[in-house]
Amino acid sequence: MNGIFLAFLGTMGTFSITALGAAGIFFVKREVSGRLQNGFLGFAGGVMIAASVWSLLLPGLEFAEENGQTGWLVMTGGFLLGVITLLIADDFLKKWFARQEGRRVTLGKSTLMLVMAITVHNIPEGMSVGLAFALAAQKPSDLALFSGAIALAVGIGIQNFPEGTAVALPLVKEGMKKKTAFFIASMTAAVEPVFGVLAAAFAGTVRNSIAVCLAFAAGTMIYVVVEELIPEAHIEGSDGKEGTLGFIVGFLVMMILDVALG
């Protein structure tokens, strides 16, 4: 079967599970307490840190070494590029919000950066699934390659479930309607089918750059967690324990999913 079509099917599956995770927002009360909000933000931070380590940095090192690259150098460069990009975006958003003073702004800076980071992180994941199916299509007699591509798609899809929730919850916290929050959280994974298909179409070229893409995504996510989510999770109405405990729960959930699914 055509590798591009298989890549499309696989990444549509990962996208759908993100949407399923985002749908959890419909089971949360419209108004939540400050403590619960802190827990949600901490949870999102924990999910993102665990995903950065097990879904991005470690696989990126493996990709780099498989391609004969110096793993630590490629990953350091990509990571710093992600951090620098978010530093620039952060500065731009601060100036933009300053100009909006007195006007009604729908989302806060931290939430915008969260959406941005999760979206960026989904790009190399979609590329990984696309490449796996492209390779399997090139060698149809090798069933191990095909089963490995399916396992990768399922694993990334299941990991996407808490990410969809982690994005949707802060959006509702900002006062957004649940349907809109669901849509935006789901769309953070829409890049996966797009880049999965592109990766399958240009498999030879893309494979050499996927490690730096994974590192770049990790840099953006860790920047957002340290700069925005952790401070936000310790601001309102408590001694900070809810944000800390939420972080631990999110980290453990994502770590277990990543490690158990290999």
Coordinates of C-alpha atoms in Angstrom, one line a residue:
M1 CA 0.0 0.0 0.0
N2 CA 1.2 3.6 -0.7
G3 CA 3.4 4.9 2.1
I4 CA 1.9 8.4 1.9
F5 CA -1.7 7.1 2.4
L6 CA -0.5 4.9 5.3
A7 CA 1.2 7.9 6.9
F8 CA -2.1 9.9 6.5
L9 CA -4.1 7.1 8.2
G10 CA -1.6 6.7 11.0
T11 CA -1.4 10.4 11.8
M12 CA -5.1 10.9 11.6
G13 CA -5.3 8.3 14.3
T14 CA -2.9 10.3 16.5
F15 CA -4.9 13.5 15.8
S16 CA -8.2 11.8 16.7
I17 CA -6.9 10.7 20.1
T18 CA -5.7 14.3 20.9
A19 CA -9.3 15.4 20.1
L20 CA -10.6 12.6 22.4
G21 CA -8.4 13.9 25.2
A22 CA -9.6 17.5 24.6
A23 CA -13.2 16.3 24.8
G24 CA -12.6 15.7 28.5
I25 CA -13.2 19.4 28.9
F26 CA -17.0 18.7 28.6
F27 CA -16.9 16.8 31.8
V28 CA -15.3 19.6 33.9
K29 CA -17.4 22.2 35.7
R30 CA -17.5 25.6 34.0
E31 CA -16.3 27.4 37.1
V32 CA -13.3 25.9 38.8
S33 CA -11.6 27.0 42.0
G34 CA -8.2 28.6 42.1
R35 CA -6.7 25.5 43.7
L36 CA -8.1 23.3 40.9
Q37 CA -6.8 25.7 38.3
N38 CA -3.4 25.5 39.9
G39 CA -3.6 21.7 39.7
F40 CA -4.6 21.8 36.0
L41 CA -1.6 24.1 35.2
G42 CA 0.7 21.9 37.2
F43 CA -0.6 18.8 35.4
A44 CA 0.0 20.4 32.0
G45 CA 3.6 21.3 33.0
G46 CA 4.2 17.7 34.2
V47 CA 2.9 16.2 30.9
M48 CA 5.1 18.6 28.9
I49 CA 8.3 17.9 30.8
A50 CA 7.8 14.1 30.6
A51 CA 6.9 14.4 26.9
S52 CA 10.1 16.5 26.3
V53 CA 12.3 13.8 27.8
W54 CA 10.8 10.5 26.7
S55 CA 9.0 11.6 23.5
L56 CA 11.5 14.1 22.1
L57 CA 15.0 14.2 23.6
L58 CA 15.7 10.5 24.0
P59 CA 14.2 9.5 20.6
G60 CA 16.0 12.4 19.0
L61 CA 19.4 11.1 20.3
E62 CA 18.6 7.7 18.8
F63 CA 17.6 9.3 15.4
A64 CA 20.9 11.3 15.4
E65 CA 23.1 8.3 16.2
E66 CA 21.3 6.1 13.7
N67 CA 22.1 8.7 11.0
G68 CA 25.8 9.0 12.0
Q69 CA 25.4 12.4 13.6
T70 CA 26.9 13.6 16.9
G71 CA 23.9 13.1 19.1
W72 CA 24.6 15.5 21.9
L73 CA 25.7 18.3 19.5
V74 CA 22.6 18.0 17.3
M75 CA 20.2 17.8 20.3
T76 CA 21.9 20.7 22.1
G77 CA 21.7 22.9 19.0
G78 CA 18.1 22.1 18.3
F79 CA 17.1 22.6 21.9
L80 CA 18.8 26.0 22.1
L81 CA 17.2 27.0 18.8
G82 CA 13.8 26.1 20.3
V83 CA 14.5 28.1 23.5
I84 CA 15.7 31.2 21.5
T85 CA 12.6 31.0 19.3
L86 CA 10.4 31.1 22.4
L87 CA 12.4 33.9 23.9
I88 CA 11.7 36.0 20.8
A89 CA 8.0 35.0 20.8
D90 CA 7.7 35.7 24.5
D91 CA 9.2 39.2 24.0
F92 CA 6.9 39.8 21.0
L93 CA 3.8 38.7 23.0
K94 CA 4.7 40.9 26.0
K95 CA 5.0 44.0 23.8
W96 CA 1.7 43.0 22.0
F97 CA -0.2 42.6 25.3
A98 CA 1.2 45.9 26.5
R99 CA -0.3 47.6 23.5
Q100 CA -3.6 45.9 24.2
E101 CA -3.9 47.4 27.7
G102 CA -7.5 48.5 28.3
R103 CA -8.8 46.3 25.5
R104 CA -10.5 42.9 25.9
V105 CA -8.0 40.1 25.1
T106 CA -9.3 36.6 24.9
L107 CA -6.3 34.6 26.0
G108 CA -3.4 35.3 28.3
K109 CA 0.3 35.1 27.2
S110 CA 1.0 31.9 29.1
T111 CA -2.0 30.1 27.5
L112 CA -1.0 31.3 24.0
M113 CA 2.6 30.0 24.6
L114 CA 1.2 26.7 25.8
V115 CA -0.8 26.2 22.6
M116 CA 2.2 27.2 20.5
A117 CA 4.5 24.8 22.3
I118 CA 2.2 21.8 22.1
T119 CA 1.6 22.5 18.4
V120 CA 5.3 22.7 17.7
H121 CA 5.9 19.5 19.6
N122 CA 3.3 17.6 17.5
I123 CA 5.2 18.4 14.3
P124 CA 8.2 16.0 14.8
E125 CA 5.9 13.4 16.2
G126 CA 3.8 13.4 13.0
M127 CA 7.0 13.3 11.0
S128 CA 8.2 10.2 13.0
V129 CA 4.9 8.3 12.2
G130 CA 5.1 9.4 8.6
L131 CA 8.7 8.1 8.2
A132 CA 7.9 4.8 9.9
F133 CA 5.0 4.1 7.5
A134 CA 7.1 5.3 4.5
L135 CA 9.8 2.8 5.4
A136 CA 7.3 0.0 5.9
A137 CA 5.8 0.7 2.5
Q138 CA 9.2 0.5 0.8
K139 CA 9.7 -3.0 2.3
P140 CA 6.3 -4.6 2.2
S141 CA 7.6 -8.1 2.9
D142 CA 9.0 -7.0 6.2
L143 CA 6.1 -7.3 8.6
A144 CA 8.2 -6.2 11.5
L145 CA 8.5 -2.7 10.0
F146 CA 4.8 -2.4 9.5
S147 CA 3.9 -3.6 13.0
G148 CA 6.5 -1.2 14.3
A149 CA 4.9 1.7 12.5
I150 CA 1.5 0.8 13.9
A151 CA 3.0 0.5 17.4
L152 CA 4.6 3.9 17.1
A153 CA 1.4 5.5 15.9
V154 CA -0.6 3.9 18.7
G155 CA 2.0 4.9 21.3
I156 CA 2.1 8.5 20.1
G157 CA -1.7 8.6 19.9
I158 CA -2.1 7.5 23.5
Q159 CA 0.5 10.0 24.7
N160 CA -1.5 12.7 22.9
F161 CA -4.6 12.0 25.0
P162 CA -3.4 13.8 28.2
E163 CA -1.9 16.6 26.0
G164 CA -5.3 17.3 24.5
T165 CA -6.6 17.6 28.0
A166 CA -3.7 19.7 29.2
V167 CA -4.3 22.3 26.5
A168 CA -8.1 22.4 26.8
L169 CA -8.2 23.0 30.5
P170 CA -6.2 26.3 30.6
L171 CA -8.3 27.6 27.7
V172 CA -11.5 27.1 29.7
K173 CA -9.8 28.6 32.7
E174 CA -9.3 31.8 30.6
G175 CA -13.0 32.0 30.1
M176 CA -13.3 30.4 26.7
K177 CA -16.4 28.4 25.7
K178 CA -15.9 24.7 26.0
K179 CA -16.6 24.0 22.4
T180 CA -14.0 26.6 21.3
A181 CA -11.4 25.2 23.8
F182 CA -12.1 21.7 22.5
F183 CA -11.6 22.9 18.9
I184 CA -8.3 24.7 19.6
A185 CA -6.9 21.9 21.7
S186 CA -7.8 19.4 19.0
M187 CA -6.2 21.6 16.3
T188 CA -2.8 21.6 18.0
A189 CA -2.5 18.0 16.6
A190 CA -3.7 18.9 13.1
V191 CA -0.1 19.5 12.2
E192 CA 0.6 15.7 12.6
P193 CA -1.2 14.5 9.5
V194 CA 0.2 17.5 7.5
F195 CA 3.8 16.8 8.5
G196 CA 3.4 13.1 8.6
V197 CA 2.4 13.1 4.9
L198 CA 5.2 15.5 4.0
A199 CA 7.7 13.3 5.8
A200 CA 6.5 10.2 4.0
A201 CA 6.7 12.1 0.6
F202 CA 10.3 13.3 1.3
A203 CA 11.4 10.5 3.5
G204 CA 15.1 10.5 2.4
T205 CA 15.6 14.2 3.1
V206 CA 13.5 14.5 6.2
R207 CA 15.1 11.6 8.1
N208 CA 18.4 13.5 8.5
S209 CA 16.6 16.5 10.1
I210 CA 14.2 14.9 12.4
A211 CA 16.5 14.8 15.4
V212 CA 17.0 18.5 15.4
C213 CA 13.2 19.0 15.0
L214 CA 12.6 16.8 18.1
A215 CA 15.2 18.8 20.1
F216 CA 13.7 22.1 18.9
A217 CA 10.2 21.0 20.1
A218 CA 11.7 20.0 23.5
G219 CA 13.3 23.4 23.9
T220 CA 10.0 25.2 23.3
M221 CA 8.1 23.0 25.7
I222 CA 10.5 23.2 28.6
Y223 CA 10.8 27.0 28.1
V224 CA 7.0 27.4 28.4
V225 CA 6.8 25.1 31.5
V226 CA 9.6 27.0 33.4
E227 CA 8.7 30.5 32.2
E228 CA 4.9 30.3 32.3
L229 CA 3.1 27.2 33.7
I230 CA 5.0 26.6 36.9
P231 CA 4.8 30.2 38.1
E232 CA 1.1 30.4 37.1
A233 CA 0.4 27.2 39.0
H234 CA 1.6 28.8 42.2
I235 CA -0.2 32.2 42.1
E236 CA -3.8 31.8 43.1
G237 CA -5.4 30.9 46.3
S238 CA -3.1 28.3 47.9
D239 CA 0.4 27.6 49.2
G240 CA 1.3 26.1 45.9
K241 CA 0.9 22.4 46.8
E242 CA -1.9 21.9 44.2
G243 CA 0.3 23.0 41.3
T244 CA 3.2 20.9 42.6
L245 CA 1.0 17.8 43.0
G246 CA -0.6 18.4 39.6
F247 CA 2.8 18.5 38.1
I248 CA 3.8 15.2 39.7
V249 CA 0.6 13.5 38.5
G250 CA 1.0 14.9 34.9
F251 CA 4.7 13.9 34.8
L252 CA 4.0 10.3 36.1
V253 CA 1.0 9.8 33.7
M254 CA 3.1 10.9 30.7
M255 CA 6.2 8.9 31.8
I256 CA 4.2 5.7 32.3
L257 CA 2.6 6.1 28.9
D258 CA 5.9 6.8 27.2
V259 CA 7.9 4.1 28.9
A260 CA 5.1 1.4 28.8
L261 CA 4.5 2.0 25.1
G262 CA 8.2 2.0 24.3

